[in-house]
CSV table of C-alpha atoms and ligand atoms in Angstrom, one decimal:
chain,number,residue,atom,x,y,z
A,26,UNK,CA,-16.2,-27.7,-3.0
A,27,UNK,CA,-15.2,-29.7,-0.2
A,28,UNK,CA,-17.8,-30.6,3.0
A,29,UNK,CA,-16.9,-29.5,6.5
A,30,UNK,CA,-18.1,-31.1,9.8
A,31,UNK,CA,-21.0,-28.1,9.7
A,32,UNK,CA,-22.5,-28.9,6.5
A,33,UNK,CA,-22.3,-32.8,5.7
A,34,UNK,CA,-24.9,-33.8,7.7
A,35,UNK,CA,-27.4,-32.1,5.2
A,36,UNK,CA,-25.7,-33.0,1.7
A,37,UNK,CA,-25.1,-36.7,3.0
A,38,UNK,CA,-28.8,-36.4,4.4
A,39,UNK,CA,-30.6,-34.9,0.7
A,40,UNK,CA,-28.3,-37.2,-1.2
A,41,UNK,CA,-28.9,-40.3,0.4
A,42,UNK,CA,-32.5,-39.5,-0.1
A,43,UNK,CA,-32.5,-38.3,-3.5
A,44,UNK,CA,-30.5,-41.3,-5.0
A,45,UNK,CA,-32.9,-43.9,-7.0
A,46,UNK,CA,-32.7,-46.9,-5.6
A,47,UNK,CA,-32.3,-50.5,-7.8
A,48,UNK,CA,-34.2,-53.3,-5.2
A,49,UNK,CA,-31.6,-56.8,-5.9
A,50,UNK,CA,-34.5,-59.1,-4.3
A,51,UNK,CA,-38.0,-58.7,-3.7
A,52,UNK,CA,-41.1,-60.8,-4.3
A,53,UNK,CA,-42.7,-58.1,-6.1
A,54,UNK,CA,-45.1,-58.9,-9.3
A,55,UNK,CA,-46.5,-55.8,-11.7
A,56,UNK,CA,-50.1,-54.9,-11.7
A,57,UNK,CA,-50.7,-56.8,-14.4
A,58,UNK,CA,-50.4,-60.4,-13.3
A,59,UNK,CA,-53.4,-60.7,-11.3
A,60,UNK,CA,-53.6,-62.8,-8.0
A,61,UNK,CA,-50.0,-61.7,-7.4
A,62,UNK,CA,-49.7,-58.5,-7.5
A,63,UNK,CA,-50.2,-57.5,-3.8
A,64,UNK,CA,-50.8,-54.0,-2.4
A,65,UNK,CA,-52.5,-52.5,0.2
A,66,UNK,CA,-53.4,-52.5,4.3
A,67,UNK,CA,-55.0,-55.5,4.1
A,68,UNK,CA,-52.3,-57.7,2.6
A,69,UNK,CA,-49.5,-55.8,4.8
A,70,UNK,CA,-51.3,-57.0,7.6
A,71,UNK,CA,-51.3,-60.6,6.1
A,72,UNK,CA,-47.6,-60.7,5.7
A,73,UNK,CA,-45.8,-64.0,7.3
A,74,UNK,CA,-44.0,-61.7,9.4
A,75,UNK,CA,-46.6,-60.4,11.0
A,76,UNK,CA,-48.5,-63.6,10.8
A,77,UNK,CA,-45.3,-65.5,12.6
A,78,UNK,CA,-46.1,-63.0,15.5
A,79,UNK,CA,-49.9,-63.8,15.8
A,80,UNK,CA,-49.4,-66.9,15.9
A,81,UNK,CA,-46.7,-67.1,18.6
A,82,UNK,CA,-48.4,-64.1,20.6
A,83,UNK,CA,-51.9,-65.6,20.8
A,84,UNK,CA,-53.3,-69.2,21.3
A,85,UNK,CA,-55.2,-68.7,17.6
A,86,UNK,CA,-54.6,-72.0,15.7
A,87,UNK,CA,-52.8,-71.7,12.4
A,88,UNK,CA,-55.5,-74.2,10.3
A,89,UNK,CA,-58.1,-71.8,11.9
A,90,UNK,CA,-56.6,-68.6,11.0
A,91,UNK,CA,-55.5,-69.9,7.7
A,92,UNK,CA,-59.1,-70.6,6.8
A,93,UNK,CA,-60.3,-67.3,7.6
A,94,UNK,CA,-60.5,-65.0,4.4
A,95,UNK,CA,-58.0,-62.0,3.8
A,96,UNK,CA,-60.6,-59.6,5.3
A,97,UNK,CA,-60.6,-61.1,8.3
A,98,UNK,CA,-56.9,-62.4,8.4
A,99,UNK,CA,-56.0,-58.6,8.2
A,100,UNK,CA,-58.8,-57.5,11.2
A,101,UNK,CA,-57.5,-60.1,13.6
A,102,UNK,CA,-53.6,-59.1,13.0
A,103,UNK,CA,-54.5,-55.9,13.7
A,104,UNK,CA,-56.5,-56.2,16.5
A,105,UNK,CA,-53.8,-58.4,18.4
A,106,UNK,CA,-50.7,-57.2,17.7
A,107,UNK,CA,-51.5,-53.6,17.2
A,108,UNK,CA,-54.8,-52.8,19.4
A,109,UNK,CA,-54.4,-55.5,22.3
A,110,UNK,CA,-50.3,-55.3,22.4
A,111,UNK,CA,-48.0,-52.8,21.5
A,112,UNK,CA,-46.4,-53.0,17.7
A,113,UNK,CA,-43.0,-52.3,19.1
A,114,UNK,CA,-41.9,-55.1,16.5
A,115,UNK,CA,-40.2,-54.3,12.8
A,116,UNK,CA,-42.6,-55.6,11.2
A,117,UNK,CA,-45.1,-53.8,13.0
A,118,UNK,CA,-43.4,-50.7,13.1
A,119,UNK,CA,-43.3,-51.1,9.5
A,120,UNK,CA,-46.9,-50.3,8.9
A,121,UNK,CA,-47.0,-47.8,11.3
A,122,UNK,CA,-44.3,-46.0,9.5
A,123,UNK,CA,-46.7,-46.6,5.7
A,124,UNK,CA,-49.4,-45.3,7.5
A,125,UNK,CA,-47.3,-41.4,9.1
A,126,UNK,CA,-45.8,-41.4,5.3
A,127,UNK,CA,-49.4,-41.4,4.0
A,128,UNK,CA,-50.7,-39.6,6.9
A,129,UNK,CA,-53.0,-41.6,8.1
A,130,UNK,CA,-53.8,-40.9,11.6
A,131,UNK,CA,-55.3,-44.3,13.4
A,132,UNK,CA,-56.0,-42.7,16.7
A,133,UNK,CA,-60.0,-43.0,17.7
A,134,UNK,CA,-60.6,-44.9,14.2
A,135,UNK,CA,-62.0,-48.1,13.4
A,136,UNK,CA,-60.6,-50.5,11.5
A,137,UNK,CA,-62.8,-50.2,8.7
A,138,UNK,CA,-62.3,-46.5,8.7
A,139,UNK,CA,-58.3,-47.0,8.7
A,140,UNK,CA,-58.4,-49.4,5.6
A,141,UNK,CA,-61.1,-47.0,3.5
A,142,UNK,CA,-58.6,-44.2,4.5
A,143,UNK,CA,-56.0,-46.2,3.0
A,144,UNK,CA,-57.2,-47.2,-0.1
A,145,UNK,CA,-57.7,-43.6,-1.1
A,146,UNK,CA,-54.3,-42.9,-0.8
A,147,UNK,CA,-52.4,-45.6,-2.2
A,148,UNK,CA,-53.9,-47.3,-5.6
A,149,UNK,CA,-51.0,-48.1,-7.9
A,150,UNK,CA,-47.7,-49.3,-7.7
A,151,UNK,CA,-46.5,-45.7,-9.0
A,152,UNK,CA,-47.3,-43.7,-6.1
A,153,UNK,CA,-44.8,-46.6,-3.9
A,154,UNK,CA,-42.1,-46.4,-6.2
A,155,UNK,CA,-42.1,-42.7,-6.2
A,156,UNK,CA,-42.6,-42.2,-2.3
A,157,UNK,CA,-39.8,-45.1,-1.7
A,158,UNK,CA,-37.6,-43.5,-4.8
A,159,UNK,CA,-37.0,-47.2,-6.0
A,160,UNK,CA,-36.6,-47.0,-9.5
A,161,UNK,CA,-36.3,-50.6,-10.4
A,162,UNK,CA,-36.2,-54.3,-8.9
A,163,UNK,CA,-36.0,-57.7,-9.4
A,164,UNK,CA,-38.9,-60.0,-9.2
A,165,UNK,CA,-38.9,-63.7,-7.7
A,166,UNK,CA,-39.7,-65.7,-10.5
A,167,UNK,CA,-39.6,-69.8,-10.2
A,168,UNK,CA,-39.7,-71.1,-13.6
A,169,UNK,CA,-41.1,-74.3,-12.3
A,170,UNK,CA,-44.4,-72.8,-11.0
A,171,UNK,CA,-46.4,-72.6,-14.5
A,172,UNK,CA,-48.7,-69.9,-12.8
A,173,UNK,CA,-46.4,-68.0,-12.0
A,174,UNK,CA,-44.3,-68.1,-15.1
A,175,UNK,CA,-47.3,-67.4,-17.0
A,176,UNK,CA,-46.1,-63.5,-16.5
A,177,UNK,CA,-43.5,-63.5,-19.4
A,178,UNK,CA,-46.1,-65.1,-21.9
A,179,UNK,CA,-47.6,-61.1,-22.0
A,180,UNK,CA,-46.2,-58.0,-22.6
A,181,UNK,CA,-48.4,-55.6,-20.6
A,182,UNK,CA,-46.0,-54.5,-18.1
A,183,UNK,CA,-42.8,-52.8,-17.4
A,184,UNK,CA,-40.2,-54.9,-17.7
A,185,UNK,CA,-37.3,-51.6,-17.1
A,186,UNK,CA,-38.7,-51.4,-13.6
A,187,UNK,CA,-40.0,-55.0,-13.0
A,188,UNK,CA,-36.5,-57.3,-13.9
A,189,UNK,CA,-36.7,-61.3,-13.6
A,190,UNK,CA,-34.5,-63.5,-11.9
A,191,UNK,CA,-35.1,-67.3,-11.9
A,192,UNK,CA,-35.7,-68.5,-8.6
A,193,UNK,CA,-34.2,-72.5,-8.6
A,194,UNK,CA,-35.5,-73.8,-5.1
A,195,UNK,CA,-37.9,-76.1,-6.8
A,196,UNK,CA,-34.9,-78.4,-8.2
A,197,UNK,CA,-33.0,-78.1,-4.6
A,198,UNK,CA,-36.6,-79.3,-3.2
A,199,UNK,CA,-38.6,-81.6,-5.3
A,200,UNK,CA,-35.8,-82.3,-8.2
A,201,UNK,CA,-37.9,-85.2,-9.2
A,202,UNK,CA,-41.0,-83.0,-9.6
A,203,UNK,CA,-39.5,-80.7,-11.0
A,204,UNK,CA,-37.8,-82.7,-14.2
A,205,UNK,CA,-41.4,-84.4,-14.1
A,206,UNK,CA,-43.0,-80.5,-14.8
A,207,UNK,CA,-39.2,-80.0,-17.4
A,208,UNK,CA,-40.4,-83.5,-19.2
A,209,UNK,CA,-44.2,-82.7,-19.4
A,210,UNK,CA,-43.7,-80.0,-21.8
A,211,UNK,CA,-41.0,-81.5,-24.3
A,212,UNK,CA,-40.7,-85.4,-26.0
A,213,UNK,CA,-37.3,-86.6,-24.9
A,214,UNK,CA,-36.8,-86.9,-21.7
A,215,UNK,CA,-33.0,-86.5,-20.8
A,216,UNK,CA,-31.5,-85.0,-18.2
A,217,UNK,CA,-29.7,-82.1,-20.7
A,218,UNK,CA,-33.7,-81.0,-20.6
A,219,UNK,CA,-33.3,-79.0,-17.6
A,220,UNK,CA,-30.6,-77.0,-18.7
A,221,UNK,CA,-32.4,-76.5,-22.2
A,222,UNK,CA,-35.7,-75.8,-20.1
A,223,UNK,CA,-33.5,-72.8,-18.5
A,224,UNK,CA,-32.5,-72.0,-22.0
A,225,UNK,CA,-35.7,-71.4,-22.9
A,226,UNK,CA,-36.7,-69.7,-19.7
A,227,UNK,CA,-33.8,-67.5,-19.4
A,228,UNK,CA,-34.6,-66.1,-23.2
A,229,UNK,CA,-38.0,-65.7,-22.2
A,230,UNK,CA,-37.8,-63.9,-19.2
A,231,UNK,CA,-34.6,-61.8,-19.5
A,232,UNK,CA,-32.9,-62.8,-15.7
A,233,UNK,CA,-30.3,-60.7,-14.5
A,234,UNK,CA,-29.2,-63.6,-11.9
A,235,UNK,CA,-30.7,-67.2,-11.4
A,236,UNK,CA,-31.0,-67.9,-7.1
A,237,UNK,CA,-31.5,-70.4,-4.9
A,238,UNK,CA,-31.8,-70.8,-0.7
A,239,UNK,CA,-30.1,-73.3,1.2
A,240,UNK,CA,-29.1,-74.8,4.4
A,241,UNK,CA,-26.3,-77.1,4.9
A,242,UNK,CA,-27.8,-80.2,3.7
A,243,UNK,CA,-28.8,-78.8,0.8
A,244,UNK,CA,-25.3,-77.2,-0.2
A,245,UNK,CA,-24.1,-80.7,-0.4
A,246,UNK,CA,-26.4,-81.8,-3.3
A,247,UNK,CA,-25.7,-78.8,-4.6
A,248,UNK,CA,-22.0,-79.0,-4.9
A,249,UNK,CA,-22.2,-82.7,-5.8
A,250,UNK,CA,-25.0,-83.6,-8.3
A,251,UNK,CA,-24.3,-83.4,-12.1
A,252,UNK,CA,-27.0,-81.4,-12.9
A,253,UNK,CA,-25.5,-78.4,-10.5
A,254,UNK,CA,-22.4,-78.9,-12.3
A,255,UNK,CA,-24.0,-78.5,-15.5
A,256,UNK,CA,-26.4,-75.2,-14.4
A,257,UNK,CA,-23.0,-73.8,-13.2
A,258,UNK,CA,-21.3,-74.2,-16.3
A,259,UNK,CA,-24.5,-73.0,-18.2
A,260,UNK,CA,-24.6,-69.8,-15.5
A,261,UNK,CA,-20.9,-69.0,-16.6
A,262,UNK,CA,-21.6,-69.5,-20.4
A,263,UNK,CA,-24.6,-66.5,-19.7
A,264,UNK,CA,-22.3,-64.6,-17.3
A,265,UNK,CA,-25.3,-65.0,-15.1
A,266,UNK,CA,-24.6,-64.8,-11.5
A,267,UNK,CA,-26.0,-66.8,-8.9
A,268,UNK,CA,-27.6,-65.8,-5.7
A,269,UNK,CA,-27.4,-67.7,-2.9
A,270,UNK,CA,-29.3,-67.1,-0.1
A,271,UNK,CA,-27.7,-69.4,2.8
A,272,UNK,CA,-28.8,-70.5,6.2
A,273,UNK,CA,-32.4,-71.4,5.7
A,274,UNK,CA,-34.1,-74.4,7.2
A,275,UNK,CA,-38.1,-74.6,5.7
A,276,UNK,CA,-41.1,-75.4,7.5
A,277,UNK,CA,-39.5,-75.8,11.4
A,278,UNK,CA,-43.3,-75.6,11.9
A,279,UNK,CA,-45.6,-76.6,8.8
A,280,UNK,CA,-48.5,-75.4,10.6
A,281,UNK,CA,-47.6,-72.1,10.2
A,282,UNK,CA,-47.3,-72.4,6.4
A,283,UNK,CA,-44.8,-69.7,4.8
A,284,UNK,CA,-44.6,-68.3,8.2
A,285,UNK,CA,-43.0,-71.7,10.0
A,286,UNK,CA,-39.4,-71.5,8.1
A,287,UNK,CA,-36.6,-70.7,10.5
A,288,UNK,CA,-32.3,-70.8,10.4
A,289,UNK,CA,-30.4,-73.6,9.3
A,290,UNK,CA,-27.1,-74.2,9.6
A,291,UNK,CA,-24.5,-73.3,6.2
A,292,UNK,CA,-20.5,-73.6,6.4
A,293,UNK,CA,-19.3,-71.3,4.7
A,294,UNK,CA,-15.9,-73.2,4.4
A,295,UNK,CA,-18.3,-74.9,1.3
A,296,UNK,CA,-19.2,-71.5,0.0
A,297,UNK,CA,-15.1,-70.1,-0.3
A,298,UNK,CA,-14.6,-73.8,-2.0
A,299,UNK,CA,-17.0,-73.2,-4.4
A,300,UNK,CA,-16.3,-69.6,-5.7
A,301,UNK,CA,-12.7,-71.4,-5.7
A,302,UNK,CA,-14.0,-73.7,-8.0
A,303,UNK,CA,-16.1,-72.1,-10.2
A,304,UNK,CA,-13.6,-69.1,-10.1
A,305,UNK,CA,-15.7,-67.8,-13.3
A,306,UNK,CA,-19.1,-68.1,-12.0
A,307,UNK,CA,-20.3,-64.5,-9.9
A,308,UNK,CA,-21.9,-65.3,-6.2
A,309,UNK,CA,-23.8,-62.8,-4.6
A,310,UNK,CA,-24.9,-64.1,-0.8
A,311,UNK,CA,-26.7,-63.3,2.0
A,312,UNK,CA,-26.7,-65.2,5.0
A,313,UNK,CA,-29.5,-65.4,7.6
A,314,UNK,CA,-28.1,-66.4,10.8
A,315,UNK,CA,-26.4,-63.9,12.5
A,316,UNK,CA,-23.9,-66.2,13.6
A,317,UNK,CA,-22.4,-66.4,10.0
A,318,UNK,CA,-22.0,-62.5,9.2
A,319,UNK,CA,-18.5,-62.2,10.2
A,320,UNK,CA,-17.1,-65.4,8.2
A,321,UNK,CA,-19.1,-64.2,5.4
A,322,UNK,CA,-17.2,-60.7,5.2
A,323,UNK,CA,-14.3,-62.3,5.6
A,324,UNK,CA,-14.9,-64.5,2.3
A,325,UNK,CA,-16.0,-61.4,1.0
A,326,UNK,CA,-12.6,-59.9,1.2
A,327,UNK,CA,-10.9,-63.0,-0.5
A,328,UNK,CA,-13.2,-63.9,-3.2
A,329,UNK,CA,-13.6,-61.2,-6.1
A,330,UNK,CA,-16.6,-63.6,-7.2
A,331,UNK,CA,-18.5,-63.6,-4.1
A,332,UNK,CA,-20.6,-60.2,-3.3
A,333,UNK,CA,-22.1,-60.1,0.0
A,334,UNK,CA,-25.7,-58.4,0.0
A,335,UNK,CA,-28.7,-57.2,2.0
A,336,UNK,CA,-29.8,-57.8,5.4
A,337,UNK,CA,-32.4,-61.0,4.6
A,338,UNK,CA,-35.9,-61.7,6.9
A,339,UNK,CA,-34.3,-62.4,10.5
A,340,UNK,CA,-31.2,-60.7,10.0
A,341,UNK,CA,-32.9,-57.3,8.9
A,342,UNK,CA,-33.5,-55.9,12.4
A,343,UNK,CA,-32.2,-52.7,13.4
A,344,UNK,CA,-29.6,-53.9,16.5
A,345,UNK,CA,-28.0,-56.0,13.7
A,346,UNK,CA,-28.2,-54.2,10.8
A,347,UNK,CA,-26.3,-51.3,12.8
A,348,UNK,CA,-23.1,-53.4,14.3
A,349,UNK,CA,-23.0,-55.7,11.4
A,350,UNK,CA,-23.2,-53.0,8.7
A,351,UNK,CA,-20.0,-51.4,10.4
A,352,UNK,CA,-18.3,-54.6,11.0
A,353,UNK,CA,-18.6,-54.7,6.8
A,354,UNK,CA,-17.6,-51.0,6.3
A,355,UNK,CA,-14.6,-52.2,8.1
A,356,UNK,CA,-13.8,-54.9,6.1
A,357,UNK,CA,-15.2,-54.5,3.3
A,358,UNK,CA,-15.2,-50.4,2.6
A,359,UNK,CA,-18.0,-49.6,0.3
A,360,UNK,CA,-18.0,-52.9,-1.9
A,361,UNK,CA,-20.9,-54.8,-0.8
A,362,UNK,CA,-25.0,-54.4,-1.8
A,363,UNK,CA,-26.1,-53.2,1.8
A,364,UNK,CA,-29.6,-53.8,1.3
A,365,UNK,CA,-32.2,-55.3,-0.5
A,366,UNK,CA,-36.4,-55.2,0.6
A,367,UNK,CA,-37.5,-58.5,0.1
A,368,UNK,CA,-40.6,-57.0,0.1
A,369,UNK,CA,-43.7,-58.8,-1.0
A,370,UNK,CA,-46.3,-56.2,-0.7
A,371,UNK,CA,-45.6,-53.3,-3.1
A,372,UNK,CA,-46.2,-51.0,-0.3
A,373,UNK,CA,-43.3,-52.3,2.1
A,374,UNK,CA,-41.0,-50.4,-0.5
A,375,UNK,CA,-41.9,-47.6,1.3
A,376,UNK,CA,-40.9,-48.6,5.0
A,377,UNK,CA,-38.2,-51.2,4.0
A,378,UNK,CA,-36.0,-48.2,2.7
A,379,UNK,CA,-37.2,-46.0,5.2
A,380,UNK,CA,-36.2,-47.9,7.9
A,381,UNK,CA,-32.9,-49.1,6.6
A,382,UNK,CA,-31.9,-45.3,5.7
A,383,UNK,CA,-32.9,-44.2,9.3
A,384,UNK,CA,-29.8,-47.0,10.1
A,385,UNK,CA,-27.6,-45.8,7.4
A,386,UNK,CA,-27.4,-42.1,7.7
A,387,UNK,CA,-25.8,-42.3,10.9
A,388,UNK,CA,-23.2,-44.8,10.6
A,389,UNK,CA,-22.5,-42.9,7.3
A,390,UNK,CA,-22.3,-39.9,8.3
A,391,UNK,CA,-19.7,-41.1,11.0
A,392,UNK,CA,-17.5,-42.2,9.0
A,393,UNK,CA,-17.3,-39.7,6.4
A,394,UNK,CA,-17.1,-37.2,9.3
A,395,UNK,CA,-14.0,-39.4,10.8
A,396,UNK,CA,-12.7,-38.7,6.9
A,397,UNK,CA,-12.9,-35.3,7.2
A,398,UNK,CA,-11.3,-35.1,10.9
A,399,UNK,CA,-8.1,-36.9,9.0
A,400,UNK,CA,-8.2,-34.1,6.5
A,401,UNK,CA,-8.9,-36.3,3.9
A,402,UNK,CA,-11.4,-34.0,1.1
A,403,UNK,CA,-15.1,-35.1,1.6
A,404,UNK,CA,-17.1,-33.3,-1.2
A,405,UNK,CA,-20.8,-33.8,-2.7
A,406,UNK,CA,-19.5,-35.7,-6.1
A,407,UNK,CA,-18.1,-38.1,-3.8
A,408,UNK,CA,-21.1,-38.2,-1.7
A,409,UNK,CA,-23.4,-38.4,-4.3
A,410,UNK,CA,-20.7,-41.2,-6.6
A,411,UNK,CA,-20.7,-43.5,-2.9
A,412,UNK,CA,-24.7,-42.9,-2.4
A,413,UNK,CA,-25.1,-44.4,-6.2
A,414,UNK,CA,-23.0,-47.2,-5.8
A,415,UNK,CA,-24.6,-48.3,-2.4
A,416,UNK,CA,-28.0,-47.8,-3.5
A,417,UNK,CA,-27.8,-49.1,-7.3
A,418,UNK,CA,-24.5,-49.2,-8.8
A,419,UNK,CA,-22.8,-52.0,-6.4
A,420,UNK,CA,-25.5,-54.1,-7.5
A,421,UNK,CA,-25.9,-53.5,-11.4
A,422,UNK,CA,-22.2,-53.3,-11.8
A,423,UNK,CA,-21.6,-57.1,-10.2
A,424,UNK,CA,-24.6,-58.3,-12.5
A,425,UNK,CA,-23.2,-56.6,-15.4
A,426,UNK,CA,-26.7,-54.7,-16.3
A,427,UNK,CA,-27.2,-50.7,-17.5
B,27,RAT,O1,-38.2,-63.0,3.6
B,27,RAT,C1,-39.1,-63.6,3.1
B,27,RAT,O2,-40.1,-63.1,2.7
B,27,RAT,C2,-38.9,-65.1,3.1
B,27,RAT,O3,-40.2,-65.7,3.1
B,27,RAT,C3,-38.3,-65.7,2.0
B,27,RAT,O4,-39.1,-65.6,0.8
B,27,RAT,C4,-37.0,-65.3,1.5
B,27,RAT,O5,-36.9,-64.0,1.3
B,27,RAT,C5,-36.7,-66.0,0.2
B,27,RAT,O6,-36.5,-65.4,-0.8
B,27,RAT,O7,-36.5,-67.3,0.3
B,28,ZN,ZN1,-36.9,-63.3,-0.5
């Protein structure tokens, strides 16, 4: 049956919230791999977001807060940006929206009283991915951090809902290091070891997509070095596409640790050459400077490659997500991956989707109703077919997964 003006706005409402969402990019580890699975108040509090706004809010000096222990990290954030000032901020507004879903109510309560609250409510990663409805995501994983890596040498976790990727920053960064760690662990030492080393990682861990952040200095070593020549044709002989998350510039202030990267400068004139040249290798980008967004859409209308997604770190704040999800509507219809959490607490599931859904709805709903005014026929199926394709298909379809 087809929609009318009178009862959209509640199909596109229950649809949009009933659809299961696949996250592209998060940081996200499963309980299982202790001292990086993250959840809870405390560690919400201690994201680099928030951090970023301490820091730059109060005269508190980074190598003093940094040596402070997570306890204490999580009392002071909360005390100055949500007691002292007002958490008008996303990320603040963030926990404040975990803490309604849960219904915690933080008016007249302590701290202490806040965070006990808390911890009664939420204690696995089920109840997040049921209240955020995501039903799987992709990890961060950097083959290069032994740690880390040490995740795929057990089997005690769900690798359906937890899905690797292999995060390549470290051979962008410290490529030396990084073939040192490669060498360390085989006899010959060749340069043909990294690709075998991603071999061997890539049938160990399963990725549906290798990644990597850059800035412009960093795209040219990229396009030029022989190894990135070699990892492209190895990508295109998995059919494993590459994410490239653009416009980065690391550590503008060391002394705020992960929270001192800022923007960097990309051209994009570099990105179009390259899906041009690897016209077989599959791109999916996000850019971080706002400044960027409406070249990128363009290339995302002229390279079948090239799959524009999410709203990353500065760029996912509602006054941009709004005009620049529109401006890619316009261009772009529905064929992009509007958004992905990034989330490195397992509880931001909950508010990342939240929040972008609150932005969604309406600009949705406003064009489907625009449809409808033109008489063209608006009914659930294709609600329900667009809300699957936005929230998981778009995605899985460009990475070629089930
Ligand atoms: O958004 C973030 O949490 C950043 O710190 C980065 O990790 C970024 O998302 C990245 O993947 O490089
Ligand atoms: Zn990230």
């Amino acid at each position: 049956m087809n929609l009318t003006n009178d009862n959209l706005p509640d199909k596109l409402f229950n649809s949009m919230h009933s659809t299961p969402i696949f996250d592209l990019h998060t940081h996200l580890f499963p309980p299982t791999h202790k001292g990086y699975y993250l959840l809870g108040l405390k560690n919400l509090l201690n994201y680099h977001y928030l951090i970023a706004e301490l820091l730059t809010a109060t005269n508190i000096e980074p190598s003093i807060f940094y040596s402070y222990n997570n306890d204490k990290k999580a009392s002071l954030v909360w005390n100055e940006l949500f007691v002292k000032r007002t958490p008008v901020s996303e990320a603040c507004a963030g926990v404040l929206t975990i803490l309604k879903q849960l219904n915690i109510e933080i008016n007249n309560k302590s701290f202490a009283l806040i965070c006990d609250e808390y911890d009664q409510k939420i204690n696995s990663d089920k109840n997040i991915l049921e209240l955020s409805n995501v039903s799987s995501l992709v990890m961060t994983n950097n083959p290069f951090d032994l740690d880390e890596w040490s995740l795929f040498n057990n089997n005690d976790w769900n690798k359906k809902i937890y899905l690797s990727s292999l995060r390549l920053d470290d051979l962008i960064l410290d490529y030396q290091e990084s073939l040192k760690k490669v060498n360390d662990q085989t006899t010959d030492s060749s340069e043909n070891n990294i690709i075998d080393y991603l071999e061997k990682c890539y049938l160990q861990s399963n990725p549906v997509y290798a990644a990597v952040s850059l800035n412009s200095d960093s795209f040219n070593i990229f396009l030029q070095t022989s190894t990135w020549k070699k990892i492209f044709i190895w990508l295109q002989s998995k059919n494993l596409p590459l994410t490239l998350m653009l416009g980065v510039n690391r550590g503008i202030n060391k002394s705020f640790g992960l929270a001192g990267d800022g923007i960097g400068s990309i051209n994009l004139k570099e990105l179009s050459d390259l899906c041009n040249i690897y016209p077989k290798n599959k791109f999916l980008v996000t850019c971080l400077s706002f400044n960027d967004q409406h070249e990128l859409v363009v290339l995302g209308r002229k390279h079948p490659n090239l799959r524009i997604f999410g709203f990353w770190w500065f760029m996912n704040q509602p006054s941009i997500i709004k005009q620049i999800l529109k401006m890619r509507i316009d261009m772009l219809g529905f064929s992009f991956i509007p958004q992905h959490s990034d989330a490195r607490v397992s509880d931001q599931l909950i508010y990342k989707w939240i929040h972008f859904k609150k932005i969604l709805y309406p600009v949705l709903l406003e064009y489907y109703q625009d449809l409808i005014d033109k008489n063209f026929p608006i009914s659930e199926t294709i609600i329900e077919r667009d809300m699957h394709n936005l929230f998981c298909a778009n995605a899985k379809d460009f990475l070629g997964i089930k």
